[in-house]
Amino acid sequence: MMGGQPELLSPAGSLEALKTAVLYGANAVYIGGMEYGLRAKAKNFTREQMQEGIDFAHTRGVRVHVAVNIIAHNRHFEGLAEHLQELEAMGADAIIVADAGILEVARAVVPDMEIHLSTQASATNFRAFQFWHRQGVRRIVAARELTLAEIRQIREQTAEELVMEAFVHGAMCVSISGRCLLSNYFAHQDANLGACVHPCRWKYAVMEESRPGEYFPVQEEEDGTYFFNSKDLCMIEYIPQMVEAGIGSFKIEGRMKTPLYVAMVTKVYREAIDAYMEDPERYRQQIPYFKGLLSLVSHRGYSTGFYLGAPGPEEQVYHESAYTKSRSFAAKTLMYDPRSKRALVEQRGKFSEGETVEILLPKGEPIPFNVEDLRDQEGEPIASAPHAQQTVSLRVPVEIPVGAILMKEVESSR
């Protein structure tokens, strides 16, 4: 914790997402390089992008943690020492590991680097926390299968300087601590090496060997066939209980998510944490506002995971695997001119003259306005911005910081 206030740790699957997380209130971000991390399908960071991201974050007082959390095989140790030394030279604040072999190499070649233990390591009891602390780990990401009561007990049995980090929001894996074998079995894409294809979100059926082509639905009672499909975690209503349990870092899942998602979820938890620390009653009064904003971005329904007890059947989404959302990413702000009250933006989704879009600021309600006086880069009037990443300008009702996001309502919630 920072002076008693929990750290807000946001995901960054790209340099753009990192800058977005910083703008919208993260105290720290976690990223991955092109190797050794468990999100191979994220855009991830080249060495140049990683250095730019670390420098950008540090100039704004934000920490950067780098995932090195694959479950390593022998071949993965070639070049590992050099990679860790490079991260240290870049100024990374911490590395996140899950494998004991990688931890041992890190202690040998970058002894001064802060080491965090990934949730993949399944630390589920106070003795495991104590053991990893003795191995030089400074922070442990609690296994997702722990209840708040268990976390409180672990906190009471561990050294004060050992930070406990825990997920507060995002997608949940049906497998214990994310160690899934289905992806490897079905698609030869190893989830434990970061290449999961998410077979838990697929629709399943049974086919009898002598009746090829005849499929029989596999159902959880009458509910449906997506029986591995977990709801997303959302602990926005339980910040007091998480603080009281001794969690020092609130982690948001989502290195595969869009900048809009990163912005919205970071913003909401930033406002919620600040409100609770300043005035618990004001926090409680704002819970409907927080929940309303979180409902706008993509999710699969929300649950409390294991925190309040073992999940039941209601924690799964059986009838479909699609995300629900009501807002899409329309544009990112590149510049604001206070004299003309115009913003230069980069398009991320088509929007048109006369259409309503909303400005998502780091604090407060989104600000809706009608698109007026839309112009291209040459200053010529245009009816719409249909081209991906085209640069356009428009009049806006308030000052917008660079990097701020414009969003628009989607026609369908699916």
Coordinates of C-alpha atoms in Angstrom, one line a residue:
M1 CA 0.0 0.0 0.0
M2 CA 1.0 3.6 -0.5
G3 CA 0.6 5.3 2.8
G4 CA -2.3 3.0 3.6
Q5 CA -4.0 3.4 0.2
P6 CA -3.9 0.4 -2.1
E7 CA -2.1 0.6 -5.4
L8 CA -4.2 0.5 -8.5
L9 CA -2.4 -1.8 -11.0
S10 CA -3.7 -1.7 -14.6
P11 CA -3.1 -3.9 -17.6
A12 CA -1.2 -2.7 -20.7
G13 CA -1.1 -5.0 -23.7
S14 CA 0.4 -2.2 -25.9
L15 CA 2.2 1.1 -25.6
E16 CA -1.1 2.9 -26.3
A17 CA -2.8 1.0 -23.5
L18 CA 0.0 1.9 -21.1
K19 CA -0.3 5.6 -21.8
T20 CA -4.1 5.3 -21.4
A21 CA -3.8 3.6 -18.1
V22 CA -1.4 6.3 -16.8
L23 CA -3.8 9.1 -17.9
Y24 CA -6.8 7.5 -16.3
G25 CA -5.2 7.0 -12.9
A26 CA -3.2 3.9 -12.5
N27 CA -0.4 3.8 -9.9
A28 CA 1.3 1.0 -11.7
V29 CA 1.0 -0.9 -15.0
Y30 CA 2.0 -4.5 -15.9
I31 CA 3.2 -5.3 -19.4
G32 CA 4.8 -8.1 -21.4
G33 CA 7.6 -8.3 -23.9
M34 CA 7.6 -10.4 -27.0
E35 CA 8.7 -13.4 -25.0
Y36 CA 8.4 -15.0 -21.6
G37 CA 4.9 -13.5 -20.8
L38 CA 1.5 -15.3 -20.6
R39 CA -0.3 -13.1 -23.1
A40 CA 1.4 -14.0 -26.4
K41 CA -1.7 -12.9 -28.4
A42 CA -1.6 -9.3 -26.9
K43 CA 0.2 -6.8 -29.0
N44 CA 3.0 -6.7 -26.4
F45 CA 6.1 -4.5 -26.5
T46 CA 9.2 -4.3 -28.6
R47 CA 12.3 -3.3 -26.7
E48 CA 11.9 0.2 -28.1
Q49 CA 8.3 0.5 -27.1
M50 CA 9.1 -0.9 -23.6
Q51 CA 11.7 1.7 -23.0
E52 CA 9.3 4.4 -24.2
G53 CA 6.6 3.1 -22.0
I54 CA 8.8 2.9 -18.9
D55 CA 10.1 6.4 -19.5
F56 CA 6.5 7.7 -20.0
A57 CA 5.3 6.1 -16.8
H58 CA 8.2 7.1 -14.7
T59 CA 8.0 10.8 -15.6
R60 CA 4.4 10.6 -14.3
G61 CA 5.2 8.7 -11.1
V62 CA 3.8 5.4 -12.3
R63 CA 5.6 2.0 -11.8
V64 CA 6.0 -0.6 -14.6
H65 CA 6.0 -4.4 -13.8
V66 CA 7.0 -6.8 -16.6
A67 CA 5.6 -10.3 -16.9
V68 CA 8.1 -13.1 -17.2
N69 CA 5.6 -15.6 -16.0
I70 CA 5.6 -18.5 -18.5
I71 CA 5.9 -22.1 -17.1
A72 CA 9.4 -22.6 -18.5
H73 CA 10.8 -25.6 -20.3
N74 CA 14.6 -26.1 -20.7
R75 CA 14.7 -24.3 -24.0
H76 CA 13.3 -21.1 -22.4
F77 CA 16.4 -20.5 -20.4
E78 CA 18.5 -19.6 -23.4
G79 CA 18.7 -15.9 -23.5
L80 CA 16.7 -15.4 -20.2
A81 CA 19.6 -13.9 -18.2
E82 CA 20.2 -11.3 -21.0
H83 CA 16.5 -10.5 -21.1
L84 CA 16.3 -9.9 -17.4
Q85 CA 19.4 -7.7 -17.4
E86 CA 17.9 -5.7 -20.3
L87 CA 14.7 -5.1 -18.3
E88 CA 16.8 -3.9 -15.3
A89 CA 18.8 -1.6 -17.6
M90 CA 15.5 -0.2 -19.0
G91 CA 14.4 0.7 -15.5
A92 CA 11.6 -1.8 -15.0
D93 CA 10.4 -1.6 -11.4
A94 CA 9.6 -5.3 -11.0
I95 CA 9.4 -8.6 -12.8
I96 CA 6.5 -11.1 -12.4
V97 CA 7.5 -14.8 -12.3
A98 CA 5.7 -18.0 -11.8
D99 CA 8.5 -20.5 -12.4
A100 CA 11.0 -21.4 -9.7
G101 CA 13.8 -21.8 -12.3
I102 CA 13.2 -18.3 -13.6
L103 CA 13.1 -17.0 -10.1
E104 CA 16.5 -18.6 -9.4
V105 CA 18.0 -17.1 -12.6
A106 CA 16.6 -13.6 -11.7
R107 CA 18.1 -13.7 -8.2
A108 CA 21.4 -14.6 -9.7
V109 CA 21.6 -12.1 -12.6
V110 CA 19.5 -9.2 -11.4
P111 CA 19.7 -9.5 -7.6
D112 CA 18.5 -5.9 -7.0
M113 CA 15.3 -6.2 -9.1
E114 CA 12.0 -6.5 -7.3
I115 CA 10.4 -9.9 -7.9
H116 CA 6.7 -10.6 -7.8
L117 CA 5.1 -14.0 -7.8
S118 CA 2.4 -14.5 -10.4
T119 CA -1.1 -15.9 -9.6
Q120 CA -0.1 -18.8 -11.8
A121 CA 2.0 -20.1 -8.9
S122 CA -1.2 -20.8 -6.9
A123 CA -0.2 -19.4 -3.6
T124 CA -3.2 -20.4 -1.6
N125 CA -1.9 -20.6 2.0
F126 CA 0.3 -18.7 4.5
R127 CA 3.1 -21.3 4.4
A128 CA 3.4 -20.9 0.7
F129 CA 3.5 -17.1 1.1
Q130 CA 6.2 -17.4 3.8
F131 CA 8.2 -19.9 1.6
W132 CA 8.2 -17.6 -1.5
H133 CA 9.1 -14.6 0.7
R134 CA 12.2 -16.5 1.9
Q135 CA 13.1 -17.0 -1.7
G136 CA 13.4 -13.3 -2.3
V137 CA 9.8 -12.5 -3.5
R138 CA 8.7 -9.1 -2.5
R139 CA 5.1 -9.3 -3.7
I140 CA 2.7 -12.2 -4.2
V141 CA -0.4 -12.2 -6.5
A142 CA -2.9 -14.2 -4.5
A143 CA -4.4 -17.3 -6.2
R144 CA -7.8 -16.4 -7.6
E145 CA -9.3 -19.3 -5.6
L146 CA -8.9 -17.6 -2.3
T147 CA -11.7 -16.1 -0.2
L148 CA -11.4 -12.8 1.5
A149 CA -11.4 -14.6 4.9
E150 CA -8.5 -16.8 3.7
I151 CA -6.6 -13.7 2.5
R152 CA -7.1 -12.0 5.8
Q153 CA -5.7 -15.1 7.6
I154 CA -2.7 -15.2 5.3
R155 CA -2.0 -11.5 5.8
E156 CA -2.0 -12.1 9.6
Q157 CA 0.6 -14.8 9.2
T158 CA 3.0 -13.0 6.8
A159 CA 5.6 -10.3 7.1
E160 CA 4.3 -6.7 6.8
E161 CA 6.8 -5.9 4.0
L162 CA 5.5 -8.7 1.8
V163 CA 2.9 -7.0 -0.4
M164 CA -0.3 -8.9 -1.3
E165 CA -1.7 -8.2 -4.7
A166 CA -5.1 -9.5 -5.9
F167 CA -7.3 -9.3 -8.9
V168 CA -10.3 -7.0 -8.5
H169 CA -11.8 -6.9 -12.0
G170 CA -11.7 -8.8 -15.3
A171 CA -12.0 -12.1 -17.1
M172 CA -11.9 -15.3 -15.0
C173 CA -10.4 -18.6 -16.1
V174 CA -12.3 -21.8 -15.4
S175 CA -9.1 -23.6 -14.6
I176 CA -7.2 -23.4 -11.3
S177 CA -5.0 -20.3 -11.4
G178 CA -5.2 -20.3 -15.2
R179 CA -3.3 -23.5 -15.7
C180 CA -5.4 -24.9 -18.5
L181 CA -4.6 -27.9 -20.8
L182 CA -7.6 -27.6 -23.1
S183 CA -6.0 -25.1 -25.4
N184 CA -2.9 -27.3 -25.9
Y185 CA -5.0 -30.4 -26.4
F186 CA -7.5 -28.9 -29.0
A187 CA -5.3 -26.4 -30.8
H188 CA -1.7 -27.1 -29.8
Q189 CA -1.5 -23.6 -28.4
D190 CA -0.1 -23.8 -24.8
A191 CA -1.9 -21.6 -22.3
N192 CA 1.0 -22.0 -20.0
L193 CA 3.3 -20.3 -22.6
G194 CA 0.8 -17.5 -23.2
A195 CA -0.9 -18.8 -26.3
C196 CA -4.4 -19.8 -25.0
V197 CA -7.2 -19.9 -27.6
H198 CA -9.9 -19.8 -24.9
P199 CA -11.7 -23.1 -25.5
C200 CA -13.6 -22.4 -22.3
R201 CA -15.7 -20.0 -24.4
W202 CA -16.6 -22.6 -27.0
K203 CA -19.9 -24.4 -27.5
Y204 CA -19.7 -28.1 -26.9
A205 CA -21.7 -31.1 -28.1
V206 CA -21.4 -34.9 -28.0
M207 CA -21.1 -37.1 -31.1
E208 CA -21.5 -40.9 -30.9
E209 CA -18.8 -42.8 -32.9
S210 CA -21.2 -44.8 -35.1
R211 CA -23.4 -41.7 -35.9
P212 CA -21.0 -39.2 -37.4
G213 CA -22.5 -35.8 -38.0
E214 CA -25.2 -36.3 -35.3
Y215 CA -24.5 -33.8 -32.5
F216 CA -26.2 -33.9 -29.1
P217 CA -26.0 -30.7 -27.0
V218 CA -24.0 -30.9 -23.8
Q219 CA -26.0 -28.9 -21.2
E220 CA -25.8 -27.9 -17.6
E221 CA -29.5 -28.8 -16.9
E222 CA -31.6 -26.7 -19.2
D223 CA -29.4 -23.6 -19.2
G224 CA -27.2 -24.1 -22.3
T225 CA -23.9 -25.5 -23.6
Y226 CA -21.3 -22.9 -22.7
F227 CA -20.7 -24.6 -19.3
F228 CA -17.0 -23.5 -19.0
N229 CA -17.8 -19.9 -19.7
S230 CA -17.1 -17.9 -16.5
K231 CA -18.5 -14.5 -15.7
D232 CA -16.1 -11.7 -15.2
L233 CA -14.9 -10.6 -11.8
C234 CA -16.1 -7.3 -10.4
M235 CA -15.3 -6.2 -6.8
I236 CA -16.3 -2.5 -7.1
E237 CA -18.8 -3.0 -4.3
Y238 CA -16.3 -4.6 -2.0
I239 CA -13.3 -2.2 -1.8
P240 CA -13.7 -1.8 2.0
Q241 CA -13.5 -5.5 2.5
M242 CA -10.5 -5.9 0.3
V243 CA -8.7 -3.1 2.0
E244 CA -9.5 -4.5 5.4
A245 CA -8.3 -7.9 4.3
G246 CA -4.8 -6.4 3.8
I247 CA -4.6 -6.4 0.0
G248 CA -2.0 -3.8 -1.0
S249 CA -2.4 -3.8 -4.8
F250 CA -5.7 -4.0 -6.7
K251 CA -5.0 -5.7 -10.0
I252 CA -7.2 -5.3 -13.1
E253 CA -7.1 -8.1 -15.7
G254 CA -7.0 -7.2 -19.3
R255 CA -3.8 -7.1 -21.4
M256 CA -5.9 -8.2 -24.4
K257 CA -8.4 -5.4 -23.9
T258 CA -8.9 -2.2 -25.9
P259 CA -7.7 1.2 -24.6
L260 CA -11.4 2.1 -24.0
Y261 CA -11.7 -0.8 -21.6
V262 CA -8.5 0.0 -19.9
A263 CA -9.5 3.7 -19.6
M264 CA -13.0 3.0 -18.2
V265 CA -12.1 0.3 -15.7
T266 CA -9.0 2.2 -14.4
K267 CA -11.0 5.4 -14.1
V268 CA -13.8 3.7 -12.2
Y269 CA -11.5 1.9 -9.7
R270 CA -9.4 5.1 -9.3
E271 CA -12.4 7.1 -8.4
A272 CA -13.8 4.4 -6.1
I273 CA -10.6 3.9 -4.2
D274 CA -10.1 7.6 -3.7
A275 CA -13.7 8.1 -2.6
Y276 CA -13.5 5.3 -0.1
M277 CA -10.1 6.5 1.4
E278 CA -11.5 10.0 1.7
D279 CA -15.0 9.3 2.8
P280 CA -16.5 5.8 3.0
E281 CA -20.0 7.1 3.0
R282 CA -19.4 9.0 -0.3
Y283 CA -18.0 5.8 -1.8
R284 CA -21.1 3.9 -0.8
Q285 CA -23.4 6.5 -2.3
Q286 CA -21.4 6.4 -5.6
I287 CA -21.6 2.6 -6.1
P288 CA -24.5 2.9 -8.6
Y289 CA -22.5 5.4 -10.6
F290 CA -19.4 3.1 -10.6
K291 CA -21.5 0.0 -11.6
G292 CA -23.2 2.0 -14.3
L293 CA -19.9 2.9 -15.9
L294 CA -18.5 -0.6 -15.7
S295 CA -21.6 -1.9 -17.5
L296 CA -20.8 0.1 -20.6
V297 CA -17.6 -1.7 -21.6
S298 CA -17.3 -5.3 -22.8
H299 CA -17.9 -8.0 -20.1
R300 CA -19.6 -11.4 -19.7
G301 CA -21.7 -10.4 -16.7
Y302 CA -20.2 -9.8 -13.3
S303 CA -19.5 -11.9 -10.3
T304 CA -17.4 -11.9 -7.1
G305 CA -15.4 -15.0 -8.1
F306 CA -14.2 -16.9 -5.0
Y307 CA -13.9 -13.9 -2.7
L308 CA -17.2 -14.5 -0.9
G309 CA -17.2 -18.3 -1.1
A310 CA -16.9 -21.0 -3.8
P311 CA -18.7 -20.0 -7.0
G312 CA -22.0 -21.7 -7.8
P313 CA -23.8 -22.4 -11.1
E314 CA -24.8 -18.8 -11.3
E315 CA -21.2 -17.8 -11.9
Q316 CA -21.2 -19.2 -15.4
V317 CA -22.9 -17.9 -18.6
Y318 CA -24.4 -21.0 -20.2
H319 CA -26.4 -19.7 -23.2
E320 CA -23.6 -17.8 -25.1
S321 CA -20.0 -16.7 -25.0
A322 CA -20.4 -13.2 -26.5
Y323 CA -19.4 -10.0 -24.6
T324 CA -22.0 -7.5 -23.6
K325 CA -21.2 -3.8 -24.2
S326 CA -23.0 -0.6 -25.0
R327 CA -20.0 1.6 -25.9
S328 CA -17.4 1.4 -28.5
F329 CA -14.0 3.2 -29.0
A330 CA -14.7 6.1 -31.4
A331 CA -11.5 8.2 -31.3
K332 CA -8.4 9.1 -29.3
T333 CA -7.4 12.7 -28.6
L334 CA -4.2 13.9 -30.2
M335 CA -4.4 17.7 -29.4
Y336 CA -6.7 20.3 -28.0
D337 CA -6.8 23.9 -29.1
P338 CA -8.3 26.1 -26.3
R339 CA -8.7 29.1 -28.7
S340 CA -10.9 27.3 -31.2
K341 CA -12.2 24.8 -28.7
R342 CA -11.4 22.1 -31.2
A343 CA -9.8 18.7 -30.7
L344 CA -7.6 16.8 -33.2
V345 CA -8.4 13.1 -32.9
E346 CA -7.5 9.8 -34.3
Q347 CA -10.5 7.7 -35.5
R348 CA -10.9 4.2 -34.0
G349 CA -14.5 3.6 -35.1
K350 CA -16.7 5.4 -37.6
F351 CA -18.6 8.5 -36.4
S352 CA -20.4 11.1 -38.4
E353 CA -21.5 14.7 -38.4
G354 CA -24.6 15.1 -36.1
E355 CA -24.0 11.9 -34.3
T356 CA -23.7 11.8 -30.5
V357 CA -20.4 10.8 -29.0
E358 CA -19.1 11.0 -25.4
I359 CA -15.9 12.3 -23.9
L360 CA -14.5 10.0 -21.3
L361 CA -12.5 12.1 -18.9
P362 CA -10.2 10.7 -16.1
K363 CA -12.8 12.0 -13.5
G364 CA -16.6 12.4 -13.6
E365 CA -19.5 11.4 -15.8
P366 CA -18.9 10.9 -19.6
I367 CA -19.8 14.1 -21.4
P368 CA -22.1 13.6 -24.4
F369 CA -22.1 16.0 -27.3
N370 CA -23.2 16.1 -31.0
V371 CA -20.4 16.0 -33.6
E372 CA -20.3 19.4 -35.3
D373 CA -17.9 21.0 -37.8
L374 CA -16.1 17.8 -38.6
R375 CA -13.0 18.4 -40.7
D376 CA -10.2 16.4 -42.3
Q377 CA -6.5 17.1 -41.9
E378 CA -6.6 19.8 -44.6
G379 CA -9.4 21.6 -42.8
E380 CA -12.1 20.6 -45.3
P381 CA -15.6 19.8 -44.0
I382 CA -16.4 16.1 -44.1
A383 CA -19.7 14.2 -43.3
S384 CA -18.1 11.4 -41.4
A385 CA -14.8 9.7 -40.4
P386 CA -15.1 6.2 -41.8
H387 CA -11.4 5.3 -42.2
A388 CA -9.4 3.5 -39.6
Q389 CA -7.0 5.8 -37.7
Q390 CA -7.7 8.8 -39.9
T391 CA -6.9 12.1 -38.3
V392 CA -9.8 14.6 -38.1
S393 CA -10.8 17.6 -36.0
L394 CA -14.1 18.6 -34.4
R395 CA -15.5 21.1 -32.0
V396 CA -15.8 19.9 -28.4
P397 CA -17.6 21.3 -25.4
V398 CA -14.8 21.0 -22.8
E399 CA -11.0 20.9 -22.7
I400 CA -9.7 17.4 -23.4
P401 CA -6.3 16.0 -22.3
V402 CA -4.1 14.3 -24.9
G403 CA -4.9 10.6 -24.9
A404 CA -8.5 11.0 -23.7
I405 CA -11.0 8.8 -25.4
L406 CA -14.2 9.5 -27.3
M407 CA -16.8 6.7 -27.2
K408 CA -20.1 6.1 -28.9
E409 CA -23.1 4.0 -28.2
V410 CA -23.2 0.8 -30.2
E411 CA -26.3 -0.1 -32.2
S412 CA -26.5 -3.6 -30.6
S413 CA -25.3 -4.7 -27.2
R414 CA -23.7 -7.8 -28.7

